[in-house]
CSV table of C-alpha atoms in Angstrom, one decimal:
chain,number,residue,atom,x,y,z
A,27,MET,CA,134.6,56.7,114.6
A,28,ARG,CA,134.1,57.8,111.0
A,29,ALA,CA,132.1,60.8,111.9
A,30,SER,CA,133.8,64.2,112.3
A,31,GLN,CA,135.4,64.6,115.8
A,32,GLU,CA,134.9,68.4,115.7
A,33,LEU,CA,133.8,69.5,119.2
A,34,SER,CA,131.9,72.6,118.2
A,35,LEU,CA,130.9,74.6,115.1
A,36,GLY,CA,131.3,78.0,113.6
A,37,TRP,CA,133.9,80.5,114.9
A,38,VAL,CA,134.3,78.6,118.2
A,39,GLY,CA,135.2,75.3,116.4
A,40,VAL,CA,137.9,73.3,118.2
A,41,ARG,CA,139.4,70.3,116.4
A,42,ASP,CA,142.1,68.1,118.0
A,43,GLY,CA,143.2,71.0,120.3
A,44,ALA,CA,143.4,73.6,117.5
A,45,HIS,CA,142.7,77.2,118.2
A,46,PRO,CA,139.2,78.4,117.5
A,47,ARG,CA,138.6,79.7,114.0
A,48,SER,CA,138.5,83.5,113.6
A,49,SER,CA,135.4,85.2,112.2
A,50,THR,CA,133.8,88.6,111.9
A,51,ARG,CA,130.4,87.3,112.8
A,52,PRO,CA,128.3,89.4,115.2
A,53,GLY,CA,128.0,88.6,118.8
A,54,LEU,CA,131.5,87.5,119.6
A,55,PRO,CA,132.2,87.5,123.3
A,56,HIS,CA,135.2,89.6,124.3
A,57,ARG,CA,135.8,91.3,127.5
A,58,GLY,CA,135.2,94.7,126.1
A,59,ASP,CA,131.6,93.9,125.4
A,60,ALA,CA,129.2,95.0,128.1
A,61,HIS,CA,126.4,92.5,127.3
A,62,VAL,CA,127.5,89.3,125.5
A,63,LYS,CA,124.7,86.9,126.5
A,64,LEU,CA,125.1,83.1,126.1
A,65,ALA,CA,122.1,80.7,126.4
A,66,ILE,CA,122.8,77.0,127.2
A,67,LEU,CA,119.8,74.8,126.4
A,68,GLY,CA,119.8,72.0,128.9
A,69,ALA,CA,121.4,71.6,132.3
A,70,GLY,CA,122.6,68.1,132.0
A,71,VAL,CA,126.2,67.1,132.6
A,72,SER,CA,127.4,68.8,129.3
A,73,GLY,CA,125.5,72.1,129.8
A,74,LEU,CA,126.6,72.3,133.5
A,75,ALA,CA,130.2,71.5,132.7
A,76,LEU,CA,130.2,74.2,130.0
A,77,ALA,CA,128.7,76.7,132.4
A,78,ARG,CA,131.1,75.8,135.2
A,79,THR,CA,134.2,76.0,133.0
A,80,LEU,CA,133.1,79.4,131.6
A,81,ALA,CA,132.5,80.7,135.1
A,82,GLU,CA,135.9,79.5,136.2
A,83,GLY,CA,137.4,81.3,133.2
A,84,GLY,CA,135.9,84.6,134.1
A,85,PHE,CA,132.8,84.6,131.8
A,86,ALA,CA,130.4,87.2,133.4
A,87,PRO,CA,127.7,85.3,135.4
A,88,ASP,CA,125.0,87.7,134.4
A,89,ASP,CA,125.6,87.0,130.8
A,90,LEU,CA,125.0,83.2,131.2
A,91,THR,CA,121.6,81.5,131.3
A,92,LEU,CA,120.8,77.7,131.4
A,93,PHE,CA,117.4,76.6,130.4
A,94,GLU,CA,116.2,73.3,131.9
A,95,ALA,CA,112.8,71.8,131.4
A,96,ALA,CA,113.1,69.4,134.5
A,97,PRO,CA,112.6,70.5,138.1
A,98,VAL,CA,116.2,69.4,138.9
A,99,PRO,CA,119.3,69.7,136.8
A,100,GLY,CA,121.5,66.7,135.9
A,101,GLY,CA,119.9,65.2,132.8
A,102,LEU,CA,120.9,61.6,132.3
A,103,CYS,CA,123.0,61.8,135.5
A,104,ARG,CA,120.1,62.4,137.8
A,105,SER,CA,119.6,60.1,140.8
A,106,ARG,CA,116.6,59.4,143.1
A,107,THR,CA,116.3,58.4,146.7
A,108,VAL,CA,113.2,56.4,147.8
A,109,GLU,CA,112.8,55.2,151.4
A,110,GLY,CA,116.5,55.3,151.9
A,111,PHE,CA,117.4,53.6,148.6
A,112,THR,CA,119.4,55.7,146.1
A,113,TYR,CA,119.7,54.9,142.4
A,114,ASP,CA,120.6,56.5,139.1
A,115,VAL,CA,117.5,57.0,137.0
A,116,ALA,CA,119.2,56.5,133.6
A,117,GLY,CA,121.0,53.3,134.6
A,118,GLY,CA,124.0,52.7,136.8
A,119,HIS,CA,126.7,55.3,136.3
A,120,ILE,CA,130.3,55.0,137.3
A,121,LEU,CA,133.2,57.5,137.3
A,122,TYR,CA,136.2,56.5,135.4
A,123,SER,CA,138.2,58.2,132.6
A,124,LYS,CA,141.4,57.8,130.7
A,125,ASP,CA,141.7,61.6,131.2
A,126,ALA,CA,142.9,62.1,134.8
A,127,GLU,CA,142.4,65.8,134.7
A,128,VAL,CA,138.7,65.4,133.8
A,129,MET,CA,138.2,62.7,136.5
A,130,ASP,CA,139.9,64.9,139.1
A,131,TRP,CA,137.7,67.9,138.0
A,132,MET,CA,134.5,65.8,138.3
A,133,LYS,CA,135.5,64.6,141.8
A,134,ALA,CA,136.3,68.2,142.9
A,135,GLU,CA,132.8,69.3,141.8
A,136,ALA,CA,131.3,66.7,144.2
A,137,GLY,CA,133.5,67.5,147.2
A,138,GLY,CA,136.9,66.0,146.3
A,139,PRO,CA,138.3,62.4,146.6
A,140,SER,CA,137.0,61.9,150.1
A,141,ALA,CA,133.4,62.2,148.8
A,142,PHE,CA,133.9,59.0,146.7
A,143,THR,CA,134.2,55.3,147.2
A,144,SER,CA,136.7,53.3,145.1
A,145,CYS,CA,135.3,50.1,143.6
A,146,GLU,CA,137.0,47.2,141.9
A,147,ARG,CA,134.9,46.1,138.9
A,148,ASN,CA,133.4,42.6,139.3
A,149,THR,CA,131.1,42.1,136.3
A,150,LYS,CA,129.6,38.9,135.1
A,151,ILE,CA,127.2,37.6,132.4
A,152,ARG,CA,124.4,35.4,133.6
A,153,PHE,CA,124.5,32.6,131.0
A,154,GLU,CA,121.7,30.2,131.7
A,155,ASP,CA,122.4,29.1,135.3
A,156,ARG,CA,126.1,30.0,135.2
A,157,TRP,CA,128.2,33.1,136.0
A,158,VAL,CA,130.5,33.9,133.1
A,159,HIS,CA,133.5,36.2,133.5
A,160,TYR,CA,133.2,39.6,131.7
A,161,PRO,CA,134.0,40.4,128.9
A,162,PHE,CA,132.5,37.2,127.4
A,163,GLU,CA,135.5,36.3,125.3
A,164,ASN,CA,137.6,36.3,128.5
A,165,GLY,CA,135.2,34.0,130.2
A,166,LEU,CA,134.8,31.1,127.8
A,167,GLY,CA,136.0,28.6,130.3
A,168,ASP,CA,132.9,29.3,132.5
A,169,LEU,CA,130.6,28.1,129.7
A,170,PRO,CA,129.2,24.5,129.2
A,171,PRO,CA,131.6,22.4,127.1
A,172,GLN,CA,129.8,22.6,123.8
A,173,ALA,CA,129.2,26.4,124.1
A,174,ASN,CA,132.9,26.8,125.0
A,175,PHE,CA,133.9,24.9,121.9
A,176,ASP,CA,131.5,26.8,119.6
A,177,CYS,CA,132.8,30.1,120.9
A,178,LEU,CA,136.5,29.3,120.8
A,179,SER,CA,136.5,27.6,117.4
A,180,GLY,CA,134.4,30.5,115.9
A,181,TYR,CA,136.7,33.1,117.4
A,182,VAL,CA,139.9,31.5,116.1
A,183,GLN,CA,138.3,31.0,112.7
A,184,ALA,CA,137.2,34.7,112.5
A,185,TRP,CA,140.6,35.8,113.7
A,186,HIS,CA,142.3,33.7,111.0
A,187,GLU,CA,140.0,34.9,108.2
A,188,ARG,CA,140.6,38.5,109.2
A,189,SER,CA,144.4,37.9,109.3
A,190,VAL,CA,144.7,36.3,105.9
A,191,SER,CA,142.2,38.4,104.0
A,192,ASN,CA,143.1,41.8,105.6
A,193,SER,CA,139.4,42.6,105.3
A,194,THR,CA,137.9,45.9,106.4
A,195,ALA,CA,135.3,46.0,109.1
A,196,PRO,CA,131.7,45.4,107.8
A,197,ASP,CA,129.4,48.5,107.9
A,198,ASP,CA,126.6,46.9,109.8
A,199,PHE,CA,126.8,45.8,113.4
A,200,GLY,CA,125.2,42.4,112.9
A,201,THR,CA,127.7,41.3,110.3
A,202,TRP,CA,130.5,43.0,112.2
A,203,ILE,CA,129.8,40.8,115.3
A,204,GLN,CA,130.4,37.6,113.4
A,205,TRP,CA,133.4,39.1,111.5
A,206,ARG,CA,135.0,40.2,114.8
A,207,PHE,CA,133.9,37.4,117.3
A,208,GLY,CA,132.9,34.4,115.1
A,209,LYS,CA,129.7,32.5,114.9
A,210,GLY,CA,129.8,30.9,118.4
A,211,ILE,CA,130.1,34.1,120.4
A,212,ALA,CA,127.6,35.8,118.0
A,213,GLU,CA,124.9,33.1,118.5
A,214,HIS,CA,125.5,32.4,122.2
A,215,PHE,CA,125.9,36.0,123.5
A,216,MET,CA,126.4,39.0,121.3
A,217,ASN,CA,123.4,38.6,119.1
A,218,PRO,CA,120.8,37.9,121.8
A,219,TYR,CA,122.2,40.5,124.2
A,220,ASN,CA,122.4,43.3,121.6
A,221,GLU,CA,119.0,42.5,120.1
A,222,LYS,CA,117.7,43.1,123.7
A,223,ILE,CA,119.4,46.5,123.8
A,224,TRP,CA,118.9,47.9,120.3
A,225,LYS,CA,115.4,46.5,119.8
A,226,ARG,CA,115.9,46.2,116.0
A,227,PRO,CA,117.7,43.8,113.6
A,228,LEU,CA,121.4,44.3,114.2
A,229,THR,CA,122.0,44.6,110.4
A,230,GLU,CA,120.1,47.9,110.6
A,231,VAL,CA,122.7,49.3,113.1
A,232,SER,CA,125.9,50.8,111.9
A,233,SER,CA,129.2,49.4,113.2
A,234,ASP,CA,130.6,52.9,113.5
A,235,TRP,CA,129.8,53.2,117.2
A,236,VAL,CA,132.0,50.2,118.3
A,237,ALA,CA,135.2,52.1,117.4
A,238,GLY,CA,137.1,52.6,120.7
A,239,ARG,CA,134.4,50.8,122.7
A,240,VAL,CA,135.2,47.1,122.0
A,241,PRO,CA,138.9,46.3,122.5
A,242,ASP,CA,140.4,43.6,120.4
A,243,ALA,CA,141.3,40.8,122.8
A,244,PRO,CA,144.5,38.9,121.9
A,245,VAL,CA,143.6,35.5,120.5
A,246,GLU,CA,146.0,34.0,123.0
A,247,ASP,CA,144.0,35.4,125.8
A,248,VAL,CA,140.8,34.0,124.4
A,249,ILE,CA,142.4,30.5,124.1
A,250,ARG,CA,143.7,30.8,127.7
A,251,SER,CA,140.2,31.7,128.9
A,252,ALA,CA,138.7,28.7,127.1
A,253,VAL,CA,141.0,26.2,128.8
A,254,GLY,CA,140.4,27.8,132.3
A,255,ILE,CA,143.3,30.2,132.6
A,256,ARG,CA,141.9,33.5,133.8
A,257,THR,CA,142.5,36.5,131.6
A,258,GLU,CA,141.2,40.1,131.9
A,259,GLY,CA,139.7,42.4,129.3
A,260,TYR,CA,138.6,46.0,129.4
A,261,THR,CA,141.2,46.8,131.9
A,262,HIS,CA,140.6,50.5,131.6
A,263,GLN,CA,137.4,49.8,133.6
A,264,SER,CA,139.0,47.6,136.2
A,265,SER,CA,138.4,50.1,138.9
A,266,PHE,CA,136.0,53.1,139.2
A,267,PHE,CA,134.7,55.7,141.6
A,268,TYR,CA,131.2,56.5,142.9
A,269,PRO,CA,129.9,59.3,145.1
A,270,LEU,CA,129.4,58.2,148.8
A,271,ASN,CA,126.1,60.2,149.0
A,272,GLY,CA,123.4,61.3,146.7
A,273,GLY,CA,124.1,58.9,143.8
A,274,PHE,CA,125.9,60.0,140.6
A,275,GLN,CA,123.8,63.2,140.7
A,276,ALA,CA,126.2,64.4,143.5
A,277,ILE,CA,128.6,65.3,140.7
A,278,THR,CA,126.1,67.4,138.7
A,279,ASP,CA,124.7,68.8,141.9
A,280,GLY,CA,128.2,70.1,142.6
A,281,MET,CA,128.4,71.8,139.2
A,282,ALA,CA,124.9,73.2,139.4
A,283,GLY,CA,125.4,74.6,142.9
A,284,ARG,CA,128.1,76.9,141.6
A,285,VAL,CA,126.0,78.3,138.9
A,286,ALA,CA,122.6,77.9,140.5
A,287,ASP,CA,121.4,81.4,140.1
A,288,ARG,CA,121.9,81.1,136.3
A,289,ILE,CA,119.7,78.0,135.9
A,290,ARG,CA,116.0,78.3,135.0
A,291,LEU,CA,114.4,75.1,136.1
A,292,ASN,CA,111.0,74.0,134.9
A,293,THR,CA,111.6,76.1,131.8
A,294,LEU,CA,110.8,74.4,128.5
A,295,VAL,CA,112.5,75.8,125.4
A,296,GLU,CA,109.5,76.4,123.1
A,297,SER,CA,111.0,78.5,120.3
A,298,LEU,CA,114.4,79.5,118.8
A,299,GLN,CA,114.3,82.4,116.4
A,300,ARG,CA,117.4,83.6,114.5
A,301,THR,CA,118.0,87.3,114.6
A,302,PRO,CA,120.6,89.6,112.9
A,303,SER,CA,122.6,89.7,116.1
A,304,GLY,CA,122.1,86.2,117.5
A,305,TRP,CA,119.1,84.3,118.7
A,306,ASN,CA,115.8,84.7,120.6
A,307,VAL,CA,115.1,81.9,123.1
A,308,ASN,CA,111.5,81.9,124.1
A,309,GLY,CA,111.5,85.6,123.0
A,310,GLU,CA,114.6,86.6,124.9
A,311,SER,CA,117.6,87.9,123.1
A,312,PHE,CA,121.0,86.1,123.2
A,313,ASP,CA,124.2,86.6,121.3
A,314,LEU,CA,125.1,82.9,121.3
A,315,VAL,CA,123.2,79.6,121.9
A,316,VAL,CA,124.7,76.2,122.8
A,317,SER,CA,122.1,73.4,122.5
A,318,THR,CA,122.3,70.1,124.3
A,319,LEU,CA,118.7,69.4,123.2
A,320,PRO,CA,118.2,66.2,121.2
A,321,LEU,CA,118.8,66.9,117.5
A,322,ASP,CA,115.7,64.9,116.6
A,323,VAL,CA,113.4,67.5,118.3
A,324,LEU,CA,115.3,70.6,117.3
A,325,HIS,CA,113.5,71.2,114.1
A,326,SER,CA,110.2,71.7,116.0
A,327,LEU,CA,111.7,74.6,117.9
A,328,VAL,CA,113.6,76.5,115.2
A,329,ALA,CA,111.7,78.6,112.6
A,330,GLU,CA,112.5,78.0,108.9
A,331,VAL,CA,114.5,74.8,109.1
A,332,PRO,CA,115.2,73.6,105.5
A,333,ALA,CA,113.1,70.6,104.5
A,334,ASP,CA,116.1,68.3,104.0
A,335,ILE,CA,117.5,69.2,107.5
A,336,THR,CA,114.1,68.6,109.1
A,337,GLU,CA,114.0,65.2,107.5
A,338,ALA,CA,117.5,64.4,108.6
A,339,MET,CA,116.6,65.3,112.2
A,340,GLN,CA,113.3,63.4,112.2
A,341,THR,CA,115.0,60.2,111.0
A,342,LEU,CA,117.7,60.1,113.7
A,343,GLU,CA,117.0,57.1,115.9
A,344,PHE,CA,117.3,56.6,119.6
A,345,ASN,CA,116.2,54.3,122.4
A,346,GLY,CA,114.4,55.1,125.5
A,347,LEU,CA,115.0,53.4,128.9
A,348,VAL,CA,112.9,52.2,131.8
A,349,THR,CA,114.7,51.5,135.0
A,350,TYR,CA,113.5,49.8,138.2
A,351,LEU,CA,115.1,50.2,141.5
A,352,VAL,CA,114.4,46.8,143.2
A,353,ALA,CA,114.7,47.3,147.0
A,354,LEU,CA,115.5,44.0,148.8
A,355,ASP,CA,114.9,43.0,152.4
A,356,ARG,CA,118.3,41.3,152.8
A,357,PRO,CA,121.9,42.4,153.1
A,358,GLU,CA,124.0,42.4,150.0
A,359,GLN,CA,125.0,38.8,149.2
A,360,SER,CA,127.6,39.3,146.5
A,361,ASP,CA,130.4,41.7,145.5
A,362,LEU,CA,129.2,42.1,142.0
A,363,SER,CA,129.2,45.5,140.3
A,364,TRP,CA,126.9,44.8,137.4
A,365,ILE,CA,125.7,41.9,135.2
A,366,TYR,CA,124.3,41.3,131.8
A,367,LEU,CA,121.3,39.2,131.0
A,368,PRO,CA,121.3,38.0,127.4
A,369,HIS,CA,118.4,35.5,127.4
A,370,GLU,CA,114.8,36.1,126.8
A,371,SER,CA,114.0,33.7,129.7
A,372,GLN,CA,115.6,36.2,132.0
A,373,GLY,CA,112.9,38.8,131.3
A,374,PRO,CA,113.1,42.1,129.5
A,375,ALA,CA,116.1,43.5,131.4
A,376,ASN,CA,119.5,43.5,129.7
A,377,ARG,CA,121.6,44.8,132.5
A,378,VAL,CA,121.4,44.9,136.3
A,379,THR,CA,123.5,47.1,138.6
A,380,TYR,CA,124.2,46.1,142.2
A,381,MET,CA,123.6,49.7,143.5
A,382,SER,CA,124.2,48.9,147.1
A,383,ASN,CA,127.7,47.7,146.3
A,384,TYR,CA,128.6,51.1,144.8
A,385,SER,CA,128.2,53.0,148.1
A,386,PRO,CA,127.2,51.8,151.6
A,387,ASN,CA,124.8,54.8,151.7
A,388,ASN,CA,122.8,53.6,148.6
A,389,ALA,CA,120.6,51.4,150.8
A,390,PRO,CA,119.6,51.3,154.5
A,391,GLU,CA,121.6,49.1,156.8
A,392,GLY,CA,120.8,45.4,156.4
A,393,LYS,CA,119.1,46.0,153.0
A,394,SER,CA,120.3,45.9,149.4
A,395,SER,CA,119.2,47.0,146.0
A,396,LEU,CA,119.4,46.2,142.3
A,397,LEU,CA,119.0,48.6,139.4
A,398,VAL,CA,117.4,47.0,136.4
A,399,GLU,CA,117.6,48.5,132.8
A,400,ILE,CA,115.2,47.9,130.0
A,401,THR,CA,115.4,49.7,126.7
A,402,TYR,CA,112.6,50.4,124.2
A,403,ARG,CA,112.5,51.9,120.7
A,404,GLY,CA,112.4,55.7,120.7
A,405,GLY,CA,109.1,57.1,119.6
A,406,ALA,CA,107.3,53.9,120.6
A,407,PRO,CA,104.8,53.9,123.4
A,408,VAL,CA,106.4,53.8,126.8
A,409,PRO,CA,106.2,50.2,128.2
A,410,ALA,CA,103.2,49.6,130.4
A,411,GLN,CA,103.2,49.3,134.1
A,412,SER,CA,102.8,45.6,133.8
A,413,LEU,CA,106.5,45.5,132.8
A,414,GLU,CA,107.3,45.5,136.5
A,415,GLY,CA,105.8,42.0,137.0
A,416,GLU,CA,107.6,40.7,133.9
A,417,THR,CA,110.9,42.2,135.1
A,418,LEU,CA,110.7,40.7,138.6
A,419,LYS,CA,109.7,37.3,137.2
A,420,GLY,CA,112.7,37.4,134.9
A,421,LEU,CA,115.1,38.3,137.8
A,422,GLU,CA,113.7,35.4,139.8
A,423,SER,CA,114.1,33.0,136.8
A,424,ALA,CA,117.7,34.1,136.5
A,425,GLY,CA,118.3,33.3,140.2
A,426,LEU,CA,118.9,36.9,141.3
A,427,ILE,CA,116.1,37.4,143.7
A,428,SER,CA,113.2,35.7,145.5
A,429,ARG,CA,110.0,37.6,145.2
A,430,SER,CA,109.4,37.4,148.9
A,431,GLU,CA,112.5,39.6,149.4
A,432,VAL,CA,111.2,42.5,147.3
A,433,LEU,CA,110.2,45.4,149.4
A,434,PHE,CA,109.2,47.6,146.5
A,435,ALA,CA,110.2,48.5,142.9
A,436,ASP,CA,110.5,52.2,141.9
A,437,ARG,CA,110.3,53.0,138.2
A,438,ALA,CA,111.9,55.8,136.2
A,439,ASP,CA,111.3,56.5,132.5
A,440,VAL,CA,114.0,58.2,130.2
A,441,SER,CA,112.7,59.1,126.8
A,442,HIS,CA,116.2,59.6,125.3
A,443,ALA,CA,118.8,57.2,126.7
A,444,TYR,CA,120.8,55.7,123.8
A,445,VAL,CA,121.8,57.1,120.4
A,446,VAL,CA,121.1,54.5,117.7
A,447,PHE,CA,123.6,54.4,114.9
A,448,ASP,CA,121.5,53.2,112.0
A,449,GLN,CA,122.7,53.1,108.4
A,450,GLY,CA,123.1,56.6,107.0
A,451,TYR,CA,123.4,58.1,110.5
A,452,ASN,CA,126.7,59.9,109.8
A,453,ALA,CA,125.6,61.5,106.6
A,454,ARG,CA,122.4,62.9,108.2
A,455,ARG,CA,124.2,64.1,111.3
A,456,GLU,CA,126.9,65.9,109.2
A,457,ALA,CA,124.3,67.6,107.1
A,458,ILE,CA,122.6,68.8,110.3
A,459,PHE,CA,125.9,70.1,111.6
A,460,ARG,CA,126.6,72.0,108.4
A,461,TRP,CA,123.3,73.8,108.7
A,462,MET,CA,123.9,74.5,112.4
A,463,ASP,CA,127.2,76.0,111.5
A,464,GLU,CA,125.5,78.3,108.9
A,465,VAL,CA,123.1,79.6,111.5
A,466,ASP,CA,125.5,79.8,114.4
A,467,LEU,CA,123.8,77.2,116.6
A,468,ILE,CA,126.4,75.2,118.6
A,469,PRO,CA,125.6,71.5,119.4
A,470,LEU,CA,127.0,69.9,122.6
A,471,GLY,CA,126.3,66.7,124.5
A,472,ARG,CA,125.2,63.1,123.9
A,473,PHE,CA,122.0,64.0,122.2
A,474,GLY,CA,123.0,67.5,121.2
A,475,ARG,CA,125.6,65.9,119.0
A,476,TYR,CA,124.1,62.4,118.7
A,477,GLU,CA,127.3,60.8,120.0
A,478,TYR,CA,127.6,57.8,122.3
A,479,ASP,CA,129.5,59.7,125.0
A,480,ASN,CA,129.8,58.7,128.6
A,481,SER,CA,129.8,61.5,131.3
A,482,ASP,CA,133.5,61.9,131.4
A,483,LEU,CA,133.7,62.5,127.6
A,484,CYS,CA,130.7,64.9,127.8
A,485,VAL,CA,132.6,66.9,130.4
A,486,SER,CA,135.8,66.8,128.3
A,487,LYS,CA,134.1,68.1,125.2
A,488,ALA,CA,132.2,70.8,127.2
A,489,ARG,CA,135.4,72.0,128.7
A,490,ALA,CA,137.1,72.0,125.3
A,491,LEU,CA,134.2,74.1,123.9
A,492,ALA,CA,134.5,76.5,126.9
A,493,ALA,CA,138.2,76.9,126.2
A,494,GLY,CA,137.5,77.8,122.7
A,495,LEU,CA,134.9,80.4,123.8
A,496,LEU,CA,137.2,81.9,126.4
A,497,ALA,CA,140.2,82.0,124.1
A,498,ARG,CA,138.2,83.9,121.5
A,499,ALA,CA,137.0,86.2,124.2
A,500,ALA,CA,140.5,86.9,125.4
A,501,ARG,CA,141.6,87.8,121.8
A,502,GLY,CA,138.7,90.2,121.4
């Protein structure tokens, strides 16, 4: 991405494995200090991983406090069990990582390898009445002939134009899609699917976020797929792990259990006040504060935020998420992992996870379940309860369920689910970080840093920040 990859700010900054920067600022935690107090705002996966790693490294437990507004920790990794059906409230999570150490650490927090199932990814796109192999460009042979031709010819033309012109990637996502995939894939899949997710014109979305997330399929593989020769894409996700019991929250439960006495649940952060020696959080004194709270609300908590920084925070954009656990009175009928629904005729959902395939304990014996995801623009009214009917109608229209099989649907609402990378996002975010650096407020996490990070990367960055804090402490 074009944005800075610095993991933290101020004297604990860690960039590309570098040692933390030195400083003479007050409140530095070294082992000679009797009372160096650290506040972590938010007990989601980032805050918990930071606390756990600090505790592992010898940070005094009494000097560590996590503030969590919810009645349970876990943040976006929380799960829920209703009548024997378990699902992840912020959409279907999976455990995979390019970093084996991080993945092993996360497994250990939930009880070790034996506490997980291993799953082979089987992901499809429901294109009209057909199942198309995922990713879309590797499944062109599954399309109707005309759509197959449109997508292949457009892909080859786009590839050729990029090759001969040596052009740079367009700044906006809408233009980037056609530059990268061609007109056919843009019109048949990428545009309608992404408009469902982002809930805004795609030209308003920056292309920055796609770096490292959308691999460049070899043109030979796309041609093979179009003529019916199976090819695979996104192979780094070809297999994944999932907790046997308790949903994905089993991982954050494991982290939380080891620092449980340091977590204050049902505790909303109402004020942050800078002091000569650190910060007051809700009137309580701390030497250091790490915030995983969404940047777009931080200005309402901190006294005397400069007007330009307040504006930068207020104009950061995000999407909320409604999920439905659809409990079905039938055994699981497929080996699918998750699917994508690009068409409006398929209802408001953009993605469906086959939760009962992730673990045999996610549904009662003889039953199965689907987890349905629907995004909405952040700050807009939460979709009405009537959305359930529209959702079930769309699933039935897509051929996924029969309404007579539905036992119940359980709904969860997540106000902050996806960071939206609109034009100008990077400049606003960097301005916010410069101000946070000046006041010694350390950002961490998906919304604490406004980065599109999955749980493994959140853990990795939290552990890097902890290493910086501990290294500085060891040097005194």
